[in-house]
Tab-separated table of C-alpha atoms and ligand atoms in Angstrom:
chain	number	residue	atom	x	y	z
G	813	UNK	CA	0.000	0.000	0.000
G	814	UNK	CA	1.495	3.343	-1.019
G	815	UNK	CA	1.742	6.007	1.684
G	816	UNK	CA	1.430	8.672	-0.980
G	817	UNK	CA	-1.917	7.521	-2.276
G	818	UNK	CA	-4.742	9.718	-1.041
G	819	UNK	CA	-4.723	13.221	0.391
G	820	UNK	CA	-6.085	14.252	3.775
G	821	UNK	CA	-7.264	17.714	4.834
G	822	UNK	CA	-7.619	18.773	8.442
G	823	UNK	CA	-9.854	21.753	9.157
G	824	UNK	CA	-9.230	22.261	12.840
G	825	UNK	CA	-7.292	23.523	15.794
G	826	UNK	CA	-3.723	23.984	16.841
G	827	UNK	CA	-2.582	24.593	20.431
G	828	UNK	CA	0.600	24.885	22.402
G	829	UNK	CA	0.482	22.257	25.150
G	830	UNK	CA	1.838	23.234	28.581
G	831	UNK	CA	2.156	19.857	30.244
G	832	UNK	CA	2.805	19.331	33.951
G	833	UNK	CA	3.494	15.786	35.119
G	834	UNK	CA	2.073	15.554	38.655
G	835	UNK	CA	2.403	13.026	41.436
G	836	UNK	CA	-1.147	13.920	42.406
G	837	UNK	CA	-3.717	16.555	41.476
G	838	UNK	CA	-4.027	19.555	43.833
G	839	UNK	CA	-7.364	20.090	45.570
G	840	UNK	CA	-8.990	23.530	45.635
G	841	UNK	CA	-6.803	26.061	47.485
G	842	UNK	CA	-3.826	23.710	47.698
G	843	UNK	CA	-0.310	24.134	46.286
G	844	UNK	CA	1.455	20.942	45.289
G	845	UNK	CA	4.955	20.602	43.848
G	846	UNK	CA	5.164	18.698	40.574
G	847	UNK	CA	8.319	16.962	39.336
G	848	UNK	CA	8.391	18.038	35.686
G	849	UNK	CA	7.022	20.255	32.948
G	850	UNK	CA	7.209	20.048	29.144
G	851	UNK	CA	5.959	22.248	26.356
G	852	UNK	CA	4.898	20.783	23.038
G	853	UNK	CA	2.813	21.329	19.943
G	854	UNK	CA	-0.737	20.021	20.288
G	855	UNK	CA	-4.337	20.811	19.460
G	856	UNK	CA	-6.615	18.053	18.257
G	857	UNK	CA	-6.564	19.167	14.622
G	858	UNK	CA	-2.796	19.626	14.428
G	859	UNK	CA	-2.210	16.348	16.285
G	860	UNK	CA	-4.304	14.457	13.750
G	861	UNK	CA	-2.537	16.176	10.856
G	862	UNK	CA	0.896	15.360	12.270
G	863	UNK	CA	0.006	11.726	13.058
G	864	UNK	CA	-1.074	11.172	9.452
G	865	UNK	CA	1.949	13.042	8.079
G	866	UNK	CA	4.419	11.129	10.265
G	867	UNK	CA	2.975	7.951	8.771
G	868	UNK	CA	3.698	9.253	5.273
G	869	UNK	CA	0.346	10.748	4.245
G	870	UNK	CA	-0.051	13.883	2.173
G	871	UNK	CA	-1.805	16.352	4.512
G	872	UNK	CA	-3.192	19.873	4.094
G	873	UNK	CA	-4.165	21.882	7.172
G	874	UNK	CA	-6.631	24.764	7.443
G	875	UNK	CA	-6.115	26.432	10.817
G	876	UNK	CA	-5.511	29.809	12.507
G	877	UNK	CA	-2.693	30.940	14.750
G	878	UNK	CA	-2.576	34.132	16.818
G	879	UNK	CA	-0.102	36.993	16.555
G	880	UNK	CA	2.025	35.981	19.528
G	881	UNK	CA	5.339	34.218	20.163
G	882	UNK	CA	3.760	30.782	19.487
G	883	UNK	CA	2.475	31.496	15.977
G	884	UNK	CA	5.643	31.154	13.879
G	885	UNK	CA	6.778	28.050	15.750
G	886	UNK	CA	3.413	26.379	15.212
G	887	UNK	CA	3.597	26.937	11.455
G	888	UNK	CA	7.242	25.826	11.387
G	889	UNK	CA	6.378	22.711	13.349
G	890	UNK	CA	3.582	21.678	10.969
G	891	UNK	CA	5.717	22.370	7.912
G	892	UNK	CA	8.572	20.404	9.485
G	893	UNK	CA	6.387	17.305	9.428
G	894	UNK	CA	5.554	17.937	5.774
G	895	UNK	CA	2.050	19.300	6.415
G	896	UNK	CA	0.958	21.792	3.726
G	897	UNK	CA	0.527	25.096	5.611
G	898	UNK	CA	-0.708	27.212	2.684
G	899	UNK	CA	-4.014	27.768	4.503
G	900	UNK	CA	-2.651	28.478	7.977
G	901	UNK	CA	-3.592	32.103	8.635
G	902	UNK	CA	-2.950	34.569	11.454
G	903	UNK	CA	-5.624	36.261	13.569
G	904	UNK	CA	-4.525	39.734	14.637
G	905	UNK	CA	-5.048	40.707	18.244
G	906	UNK	CA	-5.586	37.082	19.287
G	907	UNK	CA	-3.466	34.668	21.285
G	908	UNK	CA	-2.675	31.316	19.733
G	909	UNK	CA	-4.516	28.368	21.257
G	910	UNK	CA	-2.938	27.041	24.447
G	911	UNK	CA	-3.694	23.969	26.549
G	912	UNK	CA	-2.510	23.644	30.165
G	913	UNK	CA	-2.468	19.876	30.812
G	914	UNK	CA	-1.813	17.788	33.928
G	915	UNK	CA	-0.768	14.165	33.578
G	916	UNK	CA	-1.002	11.814	36.556
G	917	UNK	CA	1.315	8.842	37.224
G	918	UNK	CA	-1.370	6.544	35.786
G	919	UNK	CA	-0.936	8.350	32.437
G	920	UNK	CA	-4.419	9.908	32.666
G	921	UNK	CA	-4.746	13.599	31.876
G	922	UNK	CA	-6.839	16.671	32.671
G	923	UNK	CA	-6.875	19.368	30.005
G	924	UNK	CA	-7.918	23.020	29.907
G	925	UNK	CA	-8.100	24.663	26.500
G	926	UNK	CA	-7.932	28.334	25.608
G	927	UNK	CA	-9.001	28.363	21.966
G	928	UNK	CA	-7.654	31.832	21.104
G	929	UNK	CA	-7.242	32.194	17.327
G	930	UNK	CA	-8.933	28.813	16.750
G	931	UNK	CA	-12.186	30.584	17.570
G	932	UNK	CA	-11.726	32.730	14.449
G	933	UNK	CA	-11.564	29.845	11.959
G	934	UNK	CA	-14.664	30.503	9.884
G	935	UNK	CA	-16.586	29.095	6.893
G	936	UNK	CA	-14.803	31.775	4.817
G	937	UNK	CA	-11.517	29.969	5.515
G	938	UNK	CA	-13.025	26.826	3.986
G	939	UNK	CA	-14.089	28.769	0.901
G	940	UNK	CA	-10.571	30.186	0.522
G	941	UNK	CA	-9.176	26.638	0.479
G	942	UNK	CA	-12.046	25.214	-1.597
G	943	UNK	CA	-10.139	24.271	-4.750
G	944	UNK	CA	-7.523	22.317	-2.779
G	945	UNK	CA	-10.108	20.756	-0.468
G	946	UNK	CA	-12.068	19.408	-3.442
G	947	UNK	CA	-9.085	17.296	-4.433
G	948	UNK	CA	-8.756	15.696	-0.991
G	949	UNK	CA	-10.068	12.209	-0.208
G	950	UNK	CA	-10.986	12.833	3.413
G	951	UNK	CA	-11.511	15.927	5.585
G	952	UNK	CA	-10.878	15.563	9.338
G	953	UNK	CA	-12.841	17.731	11.785
G	954	UNK	CA	-12.923	18.178	15.570
G	955	UNK	CA	-14.657	20.620	17.928
G	956	UNK	CA	-11.963	23.083	18.982
G	957	UNK	CA	-13.148	25.515	16.282
G	958	UNK	CA	-16.606	27.133	15.946
G	959	UNK	CA	-19.348	24.556	15.283
G	960	UNK	CA	-20.620	26.662	12.345
G	961	UNK	CA	-17.285	26.037	10.626
G	962	UNK	CA	-17.605	22.312	11.313
G	963	UNK	CA	-21.123	22.280	9.840
G	964	UNK	CA	-19.898	24.226	6.795
G	965	UNK	CA	-17.105	21.680	6.259
G	966	UNK	CA	-19.548	18.751	6.446
G	967	UNK	CA	-21.840	20.511	3.942
G	968	UNK	CA	-18.826	21.237	1.714
G	969	UNK	CA	-17.855	17.555	1.756
G	970	UNK	CA	-21.369	16.475	0.866
G	971	UNK	CA	-21.639	19.041	-1.946
G	972	UNK	CA	-18.318	18.107	-3.518
G	973	UNK	CA	-18.235	14.377	-2.857
G	974	UNK	CA	-15.379	14.555	-0.350
G	975	UNK	CA	-15.691	12.195	2.630
G	976	UNK	CA	-15.662	13.829	6.064
G	977	UNK	CA	-14.759	12.486	9.503
G	978	UNK	CA	-15.977	14.286	12.616
G	979	UNK	CA	-14.197	13.546	15.871
G	980	UNK	CA	-16.644	15.311	18.256
G	981	UNK	CA	-13.952	16.240	20.773
G	982	UNK	CA	-13.974	17.904	23.153
G	983	UNK	CA	-17.616	17.038	23.792
G	984	UNK	CA	-20.035	19.949	23.462
G	985	UNK	CA	-23.673	19.813	24.450
G	986	UNK	CA	-25.030	22.063	21.699
G	987	UNK	CA	-24.118	20.027	18.625
G	988	UNK	CA	-27.033	19.932	16.182
G	989	UNK	CA	-27.621	16.253	15.221
G	990	UNK	CA	-29.219	17.337	11.953
G	991	UNK	CA	-26.105	19.272	10.887
G	992	UNK	CA	-23.634	16.439	11.542
G	993	UNK	CA	-25.527	13.480	10.157
G	994	UNK	CA	-23.927	13.843	6.722
G	995	UNK	CA	-20.438	13.292	8.094
G	996	UNK	CA	-19.193	10.044	6.545
G	997	UNK	CA	-17.548	8.977	9.806
G	998	UNK	CA	-18.382	9.998	13.351
G	999	UNK	CA	-15.613	9.027	15.788
G	1000	UNK	CA	-16.571	9.753	19.430
G	1001	UNK	CA	-15.073	8.290	22.592
G	1002	UNK	CA	-17.483	6.884	25.186
G	1003	UNK	CA	-18.048	10.227	26.951
G	1004	UNK	CA	-18.726	12.028	23.683
G	1005	UNK	CA	-21.030	9.223	22.571
G	1006	UNK	CA	-23.069	9.556	25.800
G	1007	UNK	CA	-23.482	13.295	25.193
G	1008	UNK	CA	-24.337	12.897	21.501
G	1009	UNK	CA	-26.863	10.117	22.047
G	1010	UNK	CA	-28.136	11.077	25.478
G	1011	UNK	CA	-27.905	7.379	26.375
G	1012	UNK	CA	-25.864	5.421	28.953
G	1013	UNK	CA	-22.545	3.919	27.804
G	1014	UNK	CA	-21.515	1.862	30.849
G	1015	UNK	CA	-21.329	-1.510	29.100
G	1016	UNK	CA	-20.406	-2.565	25.558
G	1017	UNK	CA	-24.057	-3.432	24.932
G	1018	UNK	CA	-25.025	0.112	25.947
G	1019	UNK	CA	-22.277	1.557	23.749
G	1020	UNK	CA	-23.634	-0.420	20.815
G	1021	UNK	CA	-27.190	0.832	21.450
G	1022	UNK	CA	-26.000	4.422	21.784
G	1023	UNK	CA	-23.941	4.206	18.580
G	1024	UNK	CA	-26.861	2.566	16.817
G	1025	UNK	CA	-29.013	5.593	17.689
G	1026	UNK	CA	-26.557	7.716	15.660
G	1027	UNK	CA	-26.628	5.493	12.565
G	1028	UNK	CA	-30.427	5.546	12.901
G	1029	UNK	CA	-30.237	9.354	12.580
G	1030	UNK	CA	-28.392	8.968	9.266
G	1031	UNK	CA	-24.681	8.844	10.113
G	1032	UNK	CA	-23.116	6.325	7.730
G	1033	UNK	CA	-20.370	4.947	9.980
G	1034	UNK	CA	-19.808	5.349	13.725
G	1035	UNK	CA	-16.466	4.366	15.240
G	1036	UNK	CA	-16.347	4.464	19.043
G	1037	UNK	CA	-12.906	4.653	20.619
G	1038	UNK	CA	-12.933	2.796	23.942
G	1039	UNK	CA	-9.392	3.312	25.288
G	1040	UNK	CA	-8.004	0.113	26.788
G	1041	UNK	CA	-11.048	-1.780	25.467
G	1042	UNK	CA	-10.212	-1.125	21.799
G	1043	UNK	CA	-12.846	0.265	19.440
G	1044	UNK	CA	-16.270	-0.509	18.010
G	1045	UNK	CA	-17.386	-0.016	14.413
G	1046	UNK	CA	-21.052	0.401	13.537
G	1047	UNK	CA	-22.787	0.805	10.209
G	1048	UNK	CA	-26.503	0.495	9.468
G	1049	UNK	CA	-26.210	-3.263	9.087
G	1050	UNK	CA	-23.060	-4.348	10.912
G	1051	UNK	CA	-21.226	-4.060	14.202
G	1052	UNK	CA	-17.643	-5.075	14.824
G	1053	UNK	CA	-15.297	-4.914	17.802
G	1054	UNK	CA	-11.631	-4.097	17.302
G	1055	UNK	CA	-9.534	-5.746	20.022
G	1056	UNK	CA	-7.180	-3.577	22.087
G	1057	UNK	CA	-3.403	-3.854	22.279
G	1058	UNK	CA	-2.009	-4.074	25.799
G	1059	UNK	CA	0.657	-1.503	26.695
G	1060	UNK	CA	1.735	0.266	29.874
G	1061	UNK	CA	0.460	3.863	29.641
G	1062	UNK	CA	2.869	6.728	30.334
G	1063	UNK	CA	0.783	9.614	28.964
G	1064	UNK	CA	-2.602	9.110	27.292
G	1065	UNK	CA	-2.830	12.710	26.006
G	1066	UNK	CA	-3.584	12.790	22.291
G	1067	UNK	CA	-4.302	9.063	21.942
G	1068	UNK	CA	-7.668	9.807	20.303
G	1069	UNK	CA	-5.923	12.093	17.819
G	1070	UNK	CA	-3.334	9.400	17.069
G	1071	UNK	CA	-6.236	7.031	16.386
G	1072	UNK	CA	-8.002	9.428	13.997
G	1073	UNK	CA	-4.863	10.566	12.137
G	1074	UNK	CA	-3.595	7.033	11.598
G	1075	UNK	CA	-7.040	5.710	10.629
G	1076	UNK	CA	-7.235	8.462	8.000
G	1077	UNK	CA	-3.766	7.706	6.669
G	1078	UNK	CA	-4.461	4.000	6.133
G	1079	UNK	CA	-8.032	4.505	4.947
G	1080	UNK	CA	-7.156	6.996	2.186
G	1081	UNK	CA	-4.283	4.777	1.101
G	1082	UNK	CA	-6.824	2.095	0.261
G	1083	UNK	CA	-6.891	-0.141	3.331
G	1084	UNK	CA	-10.380	-1.419	4.054
G	1085	UNK	CA	-12.192	-0.179	7.158
G	1086	UNK	CA	-11.155	-3.182	9.263
G	1087	UNK	CA	-7.488	-2.956	8.341
G	1088	UNK	CA	-7.381	0.823	8.885
G	1089	UNK	CA	-9.032	0.413	12.300
G	1090	UNK	CA	-6.630	-2.308	13.366
G	1091	UNK	CA	-3.754	0.013	12.522
G	1092	UNK	CA	-5.418	2.908	14.354
G	1093	UNK	CA	-5.892	0.917	17.579
G	1094	UNK	CA	-2.217	-0.070	17.449
G	1095	UNK	CA	-0.969	3.445	16.620
G	1096	UNK	CA	-2.947	4.970	19.498
G	1097	UNK	CA	-1.663	2.280	21.900
G	1098	UNK	CA	1.923	2.946	20.857
G	1099	UNK	CA	1.457	6.710	21.324
G	1100	UNK	CA	0.587	6.368	25.022
G	1101	UNK	CA	3.889	4.667	25.808
G	1102	UNK	CA	5.654	8.024	25.447
G	1103	UNK	CA	5.153	11.537	26.833
G	1104	UNK	CA	3.405	14.269	24.885
G	1105	UNK	CA	1.267	14.198	21.761
G	1106	UNK	CA	2.897	14.930	18.403
G	1107	UNK	CA	6.356	14.079	19.671
G	1108	UNK	CA	4.996	10.768	20.981
G	1109	UNK	CA	3.640	9.739	17.597
G	1110	UNK	CA	5.652	7.122	15.740
G	1111	UNK	CA	6.991	7.505	12.221
G	1112	UNK	CA	6.021	4.820	9.758
G	1113	UNK	CA	9.280	2.919	10.344
G	1114	UNK	CA	8.921	3.086	14.133
G	1115	UNK	CA	5.313	1.971	13.877
G	1116	UNK	CA	6.254	-1.075	11.814
G	1117	UNK	CA	8.598	-2.139	14.625
G	1118	UNK	CA	5.788	-1.729	17.180
G	1119	UNK	CA	3.350	-3.742	15.036
G	1120	UNK	CA	5.893	-6.523	14.520
G	1121	UNK	CA	6.630	-6.693	18.262
G	1122	UNK	CA	2.951	-6.873	19.076
G	1123	UNK	CA	2.164	-9.460	16.436
G	1124	UNK	CA	4.918	-11.622	17.962
G	1125	UNK	CA	3.633	-11.023	21.503
G	1126	UNK	CA	0.106	-11.909	20.406
G	1127	UNK	CA	1.321	-15.232	18.932
G	1128	UNK	CA	3.177	-16.145	22.153
G	1129	UNK	CA	0.116	-15.273	24.209
C	2443	RIB	O1	-6.345	15.595	22.317
C	2443	RIB	C1	-5.231	16.134	22.971
C	2443	RIB	C2	-5.149	17.601	22.725
C	2443	RIB	O2	-6.261	18.233	23.333
C	2443	RIB	C3	-3.952	18.284	23.311
C	2443	RIB	O3	-2.854	18.301	22.445
C	2443	RIB	C4	-4.465	19.668	23.678
C	2443	RIB	O4	-3.896	20.655	22.896
C	2443	RIB	C5	-5.971	19.594	23.494
C	2443	RIB	O5	-6.350	20.213	22.333
C-alpha cells in the first residue's frame, strides 16, 4: 500500500500544550509541587494532521494561529512534518490556542483549553481553500473551532463528494444532530457518545445501542474509541469490535488524535475499514507509551517495529 496515495485535509485547531506531570492533582486552594514540565505542539486538529503526516500521508491543514510568540513556531512545526501550511492564517489581536495539561502517574490527563485564534476559523476559511479541499479524499474535523465552521465543512464535503470524519472532541452539548448526520464517519469516545446520544454507555451493549441511535439518525459509519477496550465499528447493518493492544500507559494525552490521524492515513491509502481500524488501535496504543502528543507519535518505520513486536507477543500469548 502506497503512503502517498490519497490526500487528507484537516480543518481544525492547533494549540501549544503546557504539560505538567504531577504526582497527584491539587485540591482547591492547595499548592502541590510537581516533578516536571514540558511544552509541546498540540491541538486536536494539528495532532491528527501530524500523526497522518508522520505515517507518510499527504496532509493539508486549514487552521488559525494568533499573533504571539507561538504562531511562527506552530507553522514551522507543521511544515517540518511535511504538512501543507498554505491555509494556515494569522488572527490579529488574538493569542494562539494554548492547553494547560496535567498528567497523573497513571498516564491519565486533565486538560484546559484556551481556543484563542482557533475561535476565528470561519466558513470563509473553507471557501478560501475550496479548490484544494475538493481534491482531498478525506476531511478531518474536531470541535476546537466554531461549530458553524464544522457544519460548513460537512456541507462542503457532501456538496463536492469529499468524505468527512468528525471527531466530536472535546464534547459539546449544543451540537445539532441534523447538521452532523452527513459526516461520513463519526468518531466519538465513550463520553462524547453519551453526550451525543443522550444514552448510557456503561457496558459494551449500551455503547452499541448508543452508537446505533446515531446510525439511525443517518450517520453512515460510527467508530467508538474505547481506550483500553479497543474500538467498536457500527454501520446500518453491521457491528464489529476491534480488540485492544495491551501496553503500559505513560501519557494518554492525544491518543484519540493518534487514532483518527492514523485511521485516516491508512483509509485513504486504500486499506479497508477493518485494516485501517486495526492500525489505528495499534498506533494509538503505541502513542501512550511516550510523553506528549505529536512528539509521541511514531513515524512509519517506528510503527512497523511496534506492530511486529505486538504481532509476535500476540502469537506467544
Ligand atoms: O487531544 C489532545 C489535545 O487536546 C492536546 O494536544 C491539547 O492541545 C488539546 O487540544
